[in-house]
mmCIF file of C-alpha atoms and ligand atoms in Angstrom:
data_model
loop_
_atom_site.group_PDB
_atom_site.id
_atom_site.type_symbol
_atom_site.label_atom_id
_atom_site.label_comp_id
_atom_site.label_asym_id
_atom_site.label_seq_id
_atom_site.Cartn_x
_atom_site.Cartn_y
_atom_site.Cartn_z
ATOM 1 C CA MET A 1 -13.845 -26.491 -4.183
ATOM 2 C CA LYS A 2 -16.750 -25.690 -1.886
ATOM 3 C CA ARG A 3 -15.572 -23.245 0.771
ATOM 4 C CA ILE A 4 -13.047 -20.417 0.342
ATOM 5 C CA GLY A 5 -11.695 -18.541 3.371
ATOM 6 C CA LEU A 6 -10.784 -14.884 3.064
ATOM 7 C CA ILE A 7 -8.824 -12.382 5.141
ATOM 8 C CA THR A 8 -7.575 -8.812 4.900
ATOM 9 C CA SER A 9 -4.302 -8.402 6.745
ATOM 10 C CA GLY A 10 -1.616 -5.801 7.550
ATOM 11 C CA GLY A 11 -2.290 -2.105 6.942
ATOM 12 C CA ASP A 12 -5.717 -1.493 5.444
ATOM 13 C CA ALA A 13 -5.930 -0.029 1.951
ATOM 14 C CA PRO A 14 -8.806 1.637 0.077
ATOM 15 C CA GLY A 15 -10.279 -0.911 -2.314
ATOM 16 C CA MET A 16 -10.043 -3.878 0.055
ATOM 17 C CA ASN A 17 -13.817 -3.768 0.416
ATOM 18 C CA ALA A 18 -14.290 -3.783 -3.354
ATOM 19 C CA CYS A 19 -12.082 -6.869 -3.427
ATOM 20 C CA ILE A 20 -14.038 -8.622 -0.646
ATOM 21 C CA ARG A 21 -17.192 -7.862 -2.605
ATOM 22 C CA ALA A 22 -15.753 -9.264 -5.829
ATOM 23 C CA ILE A 23 -14.607 -12.509 -4.181
ATOM 24 C CA THR A 24 -17.889 -12.926 -2.336
ATOM 25 C CA LYS A 25 -20.146 -12.279 -5.318
ATOM 26 C CA TYR A 26 -18.122 -14.409 -7.694
ATOM 27 C CA CYS A 27 -17.965 -17.314 -5.226
ATOM 28 C CA LEU A 28 -21.698 -17.188 -4.507
ATOM 29 C CA ASN A 29 -22.524 -16.976 -8.210
ATOM 30 C CA ILE A 30 -20.632 -20.203 -8.919
ATOM 31 C CA GLY A 31 -21.807 -22.106 -5.839
ATOM 32 C CA ILE A 32 -18.799 -21.623 -3.543
ATOM 33 C CA VAL A 33 -19.323 -20.473 0.054
ATOM 34 C CA PRO A 34 -17.023 -17.532 0.959
ATOM 35 C CA ILE A 35 -16.038 -17.386 4.636
ATOM 36 C CA GLY A 36 -14.568 -14.139 5.899
ATOM 37 C CA PHE A 37 -12.263 -14.316 8.941
ATOM 38 C CA PHE A 38 -12.063 -11.143 11.006
ATOM 39 C CA ASP A 39 -8.874 -9.180 11.718
ATOM 40 C CA GLY A 40 -6.525 -11.085 9.466
ATOM 41 C CA TYR A 41 -4.602 -14.126 10.691
ATOM 42 C CA GLN A 42 -5.632 -13.331 14.273
ATOM 43 C CA GLY A 43 -9.258 -14.052 13.381
ATOM 44 C CA ILE A 44 -8.285 -17.450 11.979
ATOM 45 C CA ILE A 45 -6.376 -18.239 15.195
ATOM 46 C CA GLU A 46 -9.406 -17.208 17.283
ATOM 47 C CA ASN A 47 -11.898 -18.787 14.890
ATOM 48 C CA ARG A 48 -13.861 -15.578 14.384
ATOM 49 C CA CYS A 49 -15.531 -15.873 11.007
ATOM 50 C CA LEU A 50 -18.701 -15.356 9.013
ATOM 51 C CA GLU A 51 -20.212 -17.058 5.974
ATOM 52 C CA LEU A 52 -20.546 -14.117 3.642
ATOM 53 C CA GLY A 53 -23.786 -13.579 1.735
ATOM 54 C CA PHE A 54 -24.794 -11.070 -0.921
ATOM 55 C CA THR A 55 -26.217 -8.673 1.648
ATOM 56 C CA ASP A 56 -22.912 -8.530 3.556
ATOM 57 C CA VAL A 57 -21.237 -6.949 0.562
ATOM 58 C CA ASN A 58 -24.014 -4.623 -0.549
ATOM 59 C CA ASN A 59 -22.908 -0.997 -0.828
ATOM 60 C CA ILE A 60 -19.271 -1.494 0.097
ATOM 61 C CA ILE A 61 -17.564 -1.112 -3.298
ATOM 62 C CA HIS A 62 -17.055 2.593 -2.606
ATOM 63 C CA GLN A 63 -16.001 2.365 1.040
ATOM 64 C CA GLY A 64 -12.435 2.673 2.363
ATOM 65 C CA GLY A 65 -11.129 0.376 5.104
ATOM 66 C CA THR A 66 -12.151 -3.262 5.310
ATOM 67 C CA ILE A 67 -15.409 -4.690 6.638
ATOM 68 C CA LEU A 68 -13.471 -7.755 7.817
ATOM 69 C CA GLY A 69 -11.073 -5.712 9.922
ATOM 70 C CA THR A 70 -7.328 -6.235 9.799
ATOM 71 C CA ALA A 71 -4.375 -6.762 12.119
ATOM 72 C CA ARG A 72 -0.679 -7.525 12.298
ATOM 73 C CA SER A 73 -0.833 -10.725 14.329
ATOM 74 C CA GLU A 74 2.147 -11.465 16.579
ATOM 75 C CA GLU A 75 0.664 -14.835 17.553
ATOM 76 C CA PHE A 76 0.632 -15.947 13.925
ATOM 77 C CA ARG A 77 4.430 -15.606 13.871
ATOM 78 C CA THR A 78 4.645 -18.516 16.325
ATOM 79 C CA ALA A 79 4.335 -22.179 15.284
ATOM 80 C CA GLN A 80 1.712 -22.604 18.010
ATOM 81 C CA GLY A 81 -0.409 -19.748 16.629
ATOM 82 C CA ARG A 82 -0.224 -21.122 13.105
ATOM 83 C CA SER A 83 -1.129 -24.605 14.297
ATOM 84 C CA LYS A 84 -4.283 -23.158 15.914
ATOM 85 C CA ALA A 85 -5.044 -21.345 12.664
ATOM 86 C CA ILE A 86 -4.645 -24.507 10.595
ATOM 87 C CA GLY A 87 -6.901 -26.393 13.026
ATOM 88 C CA ASN A 88 -9.603 -23.765 12.591
ATOM 89 C CA LEU A 89 -9.306 -23.749 8.796
ATOM 90 C CA LEU A 90 -9.754 -27.530 8.835
ATOM 91 C CA SER A 91 -12.674 -27.481 11.278
ATOM 92 C CA ASN A 92 -14.418 -24.892 9.075
ATOM 93 C CA LYS A 93 -13.793 -27.186 6.085
ATOM 94 C CA ILE A 94 -11.929 -24.434 4.229
ATOM 95 C CA ASP A 95 -10.735 -25.746 0.843
ATOM 96 C CA ALA A 96 -8.663 -22.684 -0.059
ATOM 97 C CA LEU A 97 -7.632 -19.356 1.439
ATOM 98 C CA ILE A 98 -7.336 -15.885 -0.089
ATOM 99 C CA CYS A 99 -5.152 -13.330 1.738
ATOM 100 C CA ILE A 100 -5.396 -9.661 0.801
ATOM 101 C CA GLY A 101 -2.464 -7.605 2.100
ATOM 102 C CA GLY A 102 1.161 -6.645 1.680
ATOM 103 C CA ASP A 103 4.541 -8.322 1.985
ATOM 104 C CA GLY A 104 4.051 -9.268 5.662
ATOM 105 C CA THR A 105 0.761 -10.943 4.734
ATOM 106 C CA PHE A 106 2.433 -12.915 1.940
ATOM 107 C CA ALA A 107 5.367 -13.913 4.133
ATOM 108 C CA GLY A 108 2.737 -15.324 6.533
ATOM 109 C CA ALA A 109 0.842 -17.002 3.716
ATOM 110 C CA ASN A 110 4.047 -18.576 2.440
ATOM 111 C CA VAL A 111 4.875 -20.136 5.818
ATOM 112 C CA LEU A 112 1.286 -21.258 6.265
ATOM 113 C CA SER A 113 1.296 -22.945 2.848
ATOM 114 C CA GLU A 114 4.354 -24.954 3.825
ATOM 115 C CA GLU A 115 2.621 -26.212 6.955
ATOM 116 C CA MET A 116 -0.744 -27.265 5.496
ATOM 117 C CA ASN A 117 -2.325 -28.734 2.411
ATOM 118 C CA ILE A 118 -4.824 -25.956 1.806
ATOM 119 C CA PRO A 119 -3.971 -23.822 -1.258
ATOM 120 C CA VAL A 120 -3.420 -20.119 -0.632
ATOM 121 C CA ILE A 121 -3.568 -17.219 -3.082
ATOM 122 C CA GLY A 122 -2.567 -13.647 -2.226
ATOM 123 C CA ILE A 123 -3.930 -10.351 -3.515
ATOM 124 C CA PRO A 124 -1.734 -7.233 -3.186
ATOM 125 C CA GLY A 125 -3.474 -4.662 -1.014
ATOM 126 C CA THR A 126 -1.207 -1.961 0.392
ATOM 127 C CA ILE A 127 -0.848 1.752 -0.179
ATOM 128 C CA ASP A 128 2.953 1.300 -0.331
ATOM 129 C CA ASN A 129 2.975 -0.409 -3.765
ATOM 130 C CA ASP A 130 6.177 -2.164 -2.683
ATOM 131 C CA ILE A 131 5.378 -5.639 -4.029
ATOM 132 C CA SER A 132 6.703 -7.103 -7.250
ATOM 133 C CA GLY A 133 4.446 -9.161 -9.515
ATOM 134 C CA THR A 134 1.971 -6.349 -10.051
ATOM 135 C CA ASP A 135 2.183 -2.846 -11.478
ATOM 136 C CA HIS A 136 -0.155 -1.543 -8.773
ATOM 137 C CA SER A 137 -1.359 -2.783 -5.411
ATOM 138 C CA ILE A 138 -4.888 -2.066 -4.229
ATOM 139 C CA GLY A 139 -5.059 1.262 -2.378
ATOM 140 C CA TYR A 140 -1.945 2.849 -3.859
ATOM 141 C CA ASP A 141 -3.764 4.978 -6.427
ATOM 142 C CA THR A 142 -6.217 6.260 -3.812
ATOM 143 C CA ALA A 143 -3.351 7.101 -1.458
ATOM 144 C CA LEU A 144 -1.607 9.062 -4.238
ATOM 145 C CA ASN A 145 -4.737 11.108 -4.795
ATOM 146 C CA THR A 146 -5.216 11.710 -1.072
ATOM 147 C CA VAL A 147 -1.644 12.942 -0.773
ATOM 148 C CA ILE A 148 -1.987 15.189 -3.816
ATOM 149 C CA ASP A 149 -5.162 16.686 -2.417
ATOM 150 C CA ALA A 150 -3.401 17.439 0.880
ATOM 151 C CA ILE A 151 -0.324 18.913 -0.812
ATOM 152 C CA ASP A 152 -2.454 21.147 -3.037
ATOM 153 C CA LYS A 153 -3.934 22.629 0.142
ATOM 154 C CA ILE A 154 -0.529 22.959 1.763
ATOM 155 C CA ARG A 155 0.734 24.698 -1.362
ATOM 156 C CA ASP A 156 -1.948 27.392 -1.055
ATOM 157 C CA THR A 157 -0.781 28.375 2.391
ATOM 158 C CA ALA A 158 2.898 27.820 1.544
ATOM 159 C CA SER A 159 2.707 30.281 -1.327
ATOM 160 C CA SER A 160 0.740 32.852 0.689
ATOM 161 C CA HIS A 161 3.350 32.815 3.480
ATOM 162 C CA HIS A 162 6.393 32.227 1.249
ATOM 163 C CA ARG A 163 7.310 29.087 3.162
ATOM 164 C CA ILE A 164 9.158 25.849 2.537
ATOM 165 C CA PHE A 165 7.069 22.832 3.548
ATOM 166 C CA PHE A 166 8.595 19.451 4.260
ATOM 167 C CA VAL A 167 5.734 16.992 3.741
ATOM 168 C CA GLU A 168 6.262 13.496 5.116
ATOM 169 C CA VAL A 169 4.390 10.690 3.387
ATOM 170 C CA MET A 170 3.999 6.989 4.156
ATOM 171 C CA GLY A 171 5.522 4.057 2.285
ATOM 172 C CA ARG A 172 7.565 2.245 4.912
ATOM 173 C CA ASN A 173 10.881 1.401 3.144
ATOM 174 C CA SER A 174 9.599 2.276 -0.281
ATOM 175 C CA GLY A 175 9.527 5.627 -2.065
ATOM 176 C CA PHE A 176 6.628 4.941 -4.453
ATOM 177 C CA ILE A 177 4.171 7.312 -2.819
ATOM 178 C CA ALA A 178 6.819 10.017 -2.395
ATOM 179 C CA ALA A 179 8.223 9.787 -5.927
ATOM 180 C CA ASN A 180 4.910 9.860 -7.722
ATOM 181 C CA THR A 181 3.231 12.470 -5.549
ATOM 182 C CA GLY A 182 6.407 14.522 -5.803
ATOM 183 C CA LEU A 183 6.135 14.592 -9.572
ATOM 184 C CA ALA A 184 2.381 15.150 -9.523
ATOM 185 C CA SER A 185 2.541 17.991 -7.015
ATOM 186 C CA GLY A 186 5.530 19.807 -8.520
ATOM 187 C CA ALA A 187 7.792 19.303 -5.507
ATOM 188 C CA ILE A 188 11.219 20.950 -5.555
ATOM 189 C CA ASP A 189 12.800 17.829 -4.082
ATOM 190 C CA ILE A 190 11.833 14.231 -3.342
ATOM 191 C CA LEU A 191 13.660 12.328 -0.613
ATOM 192 C CA ILE A 192 13.215 8.571 -0.857
ATOM 193 C CA PRO A 193 14.891 5.527 0.696
ATOM 194 C CA GLU A 194 16.048 4.305 -2.727
ATOM 195 C CA ARG A 195 18.231 7.379 -3.338
ATOM 196 C CA GLU A 196 21.151 8.823 -1.455
ATOM 197 C CA GLY A 197 20.553 12.437 -0.636
ATOM 198 C CA SER A 198 22.209 15.139 1.441
ATOM 199 C CA ILE A 199 21.189 18.242 3.345
ATOM 200 C CA GLU A 200 23.637 20.217 1.195
ATOM 201 C CA ALA A 201 21.897 19.053 -1.980
ATOM 202 C CA ILE A 202 18.472 20.067 -0.629
ATOM 203 C CA CYS A 203 19.827 23.509 0.344
ATOM 204 C CA GLU A 204 21.377 23.929 -3.074
ATOM 205 C CA LYS A 205 18.053 23.197 -4.768
ATOM 206 C CA LEU A 206 16.202 25.630 -2.514
ATOM 207 C CA GLU A 207 18.784 28.327 -3.239
ATOM 208 C CA LYS A 208 18.508 27.705 -6.955
ATOM 209 C CA GLY A 209 14.743 28.022 -6.642
ATOM 210 C CA ARG A 210 15.129 31.318 -4.832
ATOM 211 C CA GLN A 211 17.408 32.651 -7.549
ATOM 212 C CA ARG A 212 14.585 31.889 -9.964
ATOM 213 C CA LYS A 213 12.166 33.902 -7.820
ATOM 214 C CA LYS A 214 10.533 30.885 -6.203
ATOM 215 C CA THR A 215 9.219 32.077 -2.871
ATOM 216 C CA SER A 216 7.627 28.847 -1.643
ATOM 217 C CA SER A 217 8.409 25.183 -2.145
ATOM 218 C CA ILE A 218 7.343 21.667 -1.263
ATOM 219 C CA VAL A 219 9.880 18.990 -0.349
ATOM 220 C CA ILE A 220 8.452 15.472 -0.155
ATOM 221 C CA VAL A 221 10.025 13.202 2.431
ATOM 222 C CA ALA A 222 9.289 9.469 2.352
ATOM 223 C CA GLU A 223 8.995 8.129 5.898
ATOM 224 C CA GLY A 224 11.812 5.666 5.163
ATOM 225 C CA CYS A 225 14.202 8.369 3.902
ATOM 226 C CA LYS A 226 17.776 7.688 4.997
ATOM 227 C CA LEU A 227 18.361 11.319 6.050
ATOM 228 C CA GLY A 228 15.756 10.905 8.786
ATOM 229 C CA HIS A 229 12.236 12.151 9.380
ATOM 230 C CA ALA A 230 10.854 15.367 7.919
ATOM 231 C CA GLN A 231 11.293 17.350 11.147
ATOM 232 C CA HIS A 232 14.924 16.328 11.468
ATOM 233 C CA ILE A 233 15.631 17.297 7.861
ATOM 234 C CA ALA A 234 13.761 20.600 8.174
ATOM 235 C CA ASP A 235 15.757 21.467 11.321
ATOM 236 C CA GLN A 236 19.038 20.862 9.532
ATOM 237 C CA VAL A 237 18.000 22.888 6.506
ATOM 238 C CA SER A 238 16.820 25.735 8.763
ATOM 239 C CA ALA A 239 20.147 25.713 10.566
ATOM 240 C CA ARG A 240 21.903 26.322 7.241
ATOM 241 C CA LEU A 241 19.388 28.604 5.526
ATOM 242 C CA LYS A 242 18.416 30.773 8.457
ATOM 243 C CA ASP A 243 16.229 33.235 6.573
ATOM 244 C CA TYR A 244 13.910 30.537 5.202
ATOM 245 C CA ASP A 245 10.573 30.010 6.915
ATOM 246 C CA THR A 246 10.278 26.204 7.094
ATOM 247 C CA LYS A 247 7.304 24.119 8.216
ATOM 248 C CA VAL A 248 6.709 20.397 8.528
ATOM 249 C CA SER A 249 3.534 18.496 7.778
ATOM 250 C CA ILE A 250 3.250 14.763 8.460
ATOM 251 C CA LEU A 251 0.261 13.429 6.565
ATOM 252 C CA GLY A 252 0.000 10.171 8.527
ATOM 253 C CA HIS A 253 -2.949 7.808 8.423
ATOM 254 C CA ILE A 254 -5.264 9.984 6.325
ATOM 255 C CA GLN A 255 -3.267 8.386 3.487
ATOM 256 C CA ARG A 256 -4.802 5.008 4.301
ATOM 257 C CA GLY A 257 -8.440 6.068 4.410
ATOM 258 C CA GLY A 258 -11.076 7.403 2.075
ATOM 259 C CA ASP A 259 -13.200 6.176 -0.797
ATOM 260 C CA PRO A 260 -11.220 4.156 -3.322
ATOM 261 C CA THR A 261 -10.627 5.750 -6.715
ATOM 262 C CA SER A 262 -12.189 4.166 -9.781
ATOM 263 C CA PHE A 263 -8.742 2.732 -10.583
ATOM 264 C CA ASP A 264 -8.570 0.911 -7.238
ATOM 265 C CA ARG A 265 -12.166 -0.342 -7.498
ATOM 266 C CA ILE A 266 -11.487 -1.819 -10.940
ATOM 267 C CA LEU A 267 -8.159 -3.300 -9.872
ATOM 268 C CA ALA A 268 -9.698 -4.804 -6.721
ATOM 269 C CA SER A 269 -12.625 -6.284 -8.648
ATOM 270 C CA ARG A 270 -10.382 -7.828 -11.305
ATOM 271 C CA LEU A 271 -7.938 -9.259 -8.770
ATOM 272 C CA GLY A 272 -10.745 -10.675 -6.611
ATOM 273 C CA VAL A 273 -12.199 -12.591 -9.550
ATOM 274 C CA ALA A 274 -8.725 -13.644 -10.768
ATOM 275 C CA ALA A 275 -7.858 -15.035 -7.321
ATOM 276 C CA VAL A 276 -10.920 -17.299 -7.299
ATOM 277 C CA GLU A 277 -10.296 -18.305 -10.918
ATOM 278 C CA GLY A 278 -6.693 -19.133 -10.034
ATOM 279 C CA LEU A 279 -7.742 -21.370 -7.152
ATOM 280 C CA ILE A 280 -10.286 -23.166 -9.327
ATOM 281 C CA ALA A 281 -7.537 -23.719 -11.914
ATOM 282 C CA GLY A 282 -5.414 -25.387 -9.223
ATOM 283 C CA ARG A 283 -3.043 -22.509 -8.483
ATOM 284 C CA LYS A 284 -1.518 -22.113 -5.016
ATOM 285 C CA ASP A 285 1.226 -20.292 -3.105
ATOM 286 C CA GLU A 286 1.048 -17.409 -5.548
ATOM 287 C CA MET A 287 0.051 -13.787 -5.590
ATOM 288 C CA VAL A 288 -2.202 -12.560 -8.339
ATOM 289 C CA GLY A 289 -1.318 -9.223 -9.890
ATOM 290 C CA ILE A 290 -1.823 -7.186 -13.030
ATOM 291 C CA ILE A 291 1.158 -6.306 -15.220
ATOM 292 C CA LYS A 292 0.637 -4.308 -18.406
ATOM 293 C CA ASN A 293 -3.100 -4.869 -17.971
ATOM 294 C CA GLN A 294 -2.750 -8.681 -17.951
ATOM 295 C CA VAL A 295 -3.457 -10.926 -14.966
ATOM 296 C CA VAL A 296 -0.270 -12.672 -13.782
ATOM 297 C CA TYR A 297 0.472 -15.061 -10.921
ATOM 298 C CA THR A 298 3.786 -14.795 -9.065
ATOM 299 C CA PRO A 299 5.064 -17.224 -6.405
ATOM 300 C CA PHE A 300 4.899 -15.663 -2.922
ATOM 301 C CA GLU A 301 8.631 -16.020 -2.416
ATOM 302 C CA GLU A 302 9.378 -14.049 -5.555
ATOM 303 C CA ALA A 303 6.798 -11.348 -4.831
ATOM 304 C CA ILE A 304 8.337 -10.726 -1.413
ATOM 305 C CA ARG A 305 12.001 -11.148 -2.370
ATOM 306 C CA GLU A 306 12.125 -9.035 -5.504
ATOM 307 C CA GLY A 307 10.556 -5.878 -4.131
ATOM 308 C CA HIS A 308 9.072 -3.333 -6.490
ATOM 309 C CA HIS A 309 11.520 -0.930 -8.072
ATOM 310 C CA ILE A 310 10.699 2.713 -8.610
ATOM 311 C CA ASP A 311 10.489 3.841 -12.197
ATOM 312 C CA GLU A 312 13.663 5.874 -12.752
ATOM 313 C CA GLU A 313 11.837 7.815 -15.463
ATOM 314 C CA VAL A 314 9.476 9.270 -12.857
ATOM 315 C CA LEU A 315 12.447 10.494 -10.826
ATOM 316 C CA ARG A 316 14.217 11.846 -13.911
ATOM 317 C CA VAL A 317 11.190 13.861 -15.044
ATOM 318 C CA ALA A 318 10.558 15.094 -11.499
ATOM 319 C CA ASP A 319 14.159 16.307 -11.303
ATOM 320 C CA ILE A 320 13.955 18.100 -14.648
ATOM 321 C CA LEU A 321 10.786 19.912 -13.608
ATOM 322 C CA SER A 322 11.595 20.513 -9.954
ATOM 323 C CA ILE A 323 12.778 24.119 -10.184
HETATM 324 O O1 F6P B 401 2.123 -0.599 4.988
HETATM 325 C C1 F6P B 401 1.240 0.466 5.007
HETATM 326 C C2 F6P B 401 1.680 1.501 6.007
HETATM 327 O O2 F6P B 401 0.730 2.538 5.989
HETATM 328 C C3 F6P B 401 3.094 2.046 5.806
HETATM 329 O O3 F6P B 401 3.155 3.022 4.804
HETATM 330 C C4 F6P B 401 3.392 2.569 7.183
HETATM 331 O O4 F6P B 401 4.781 2.566 7.425
HETATM 332 C C5 F6P B 401 2.694 1.579 8.072
HETATM 333 O O5 F6P B 401 1.701 0.952 7.298
HETATM 334 C C6 F6P B 401 2.062 2.181 9.307
HETATM 335 O O6 F6P B 401 1.563 1.154 10.076
HETATM 336 P P1 F6P B 401 0.607 1.361 11.337
HETATM 337 O O7 F6P B 401 -0.753 1.667 10.836
HETATM 338 O O8 F6P B 401 0.653 0.080 12.049
HETATM 339 O O9 F6P B 401 1.153 2.518 12.093
#
């Protein structure tokens, strides 16, 4: 194996740079040339790439975002787009490809693997943590801490004004960010796609809180919540509990930025090295993850199909402590 291609794809996640650094340094140290393609699969289609050297990855371990850029490529979904991509991988003499991203990235990698003979390994990088085959994806821990920091600030003003804040967090169809930040921030309720909920149940909790002299509260709403977006839920609660002062805060893309936590830097570094080691050992069409602190490789199909299930214990403890 002489030349390994590398992309970051889908939504960026803090720690992707630490992972690019790990792959680059490890490759160079063992005589493999790492080639970074820009903007995910789109960069492969357009043949925009760079042979990475040590200086390209100096001082990036602590930076959020991705120096390679990222994208959700529509063209890559077409057979024509993928055929261009394969042509460019071959013309650049790429012996193997590493894709850092989420489920969309792995779905793409899986199709690509079926259409070419170049081995592909995936590394989970998404704040959503919605992929099976790993306990944590790169960026998730940083996102949790960003959300907690924001909620702590919201709580200050919520308690001063005796308000109920509905805080909407990211996660697409997964409630990982909501559930864990809900527990860590002492939220009165956590609304996630994985659980049925009702406006009546939220009102009941708020009323119970009031009976216990709670004059301000935080309700976490995952963006994929079945009851709708935070504003919609807040409006319905306000219509029922007219004397409550309700506010909505949508945290948005700040959750995707910022310096990676030490946890994400370590995870990204370990997964970067494990991906290269896996390729050298002849692995392909798999995602590398860490489960119970051990490196594991999971076939793409399984990683995408299984989904990552929320720890019921987190929800149980959050419920016990919510009021
Ligand atoms: O997958 C990461 C994520 O941040 C999701 O939580 C969110 O639904 C989505 O990406 C937002 O995507 P975009 O940046 O394209 O708006």
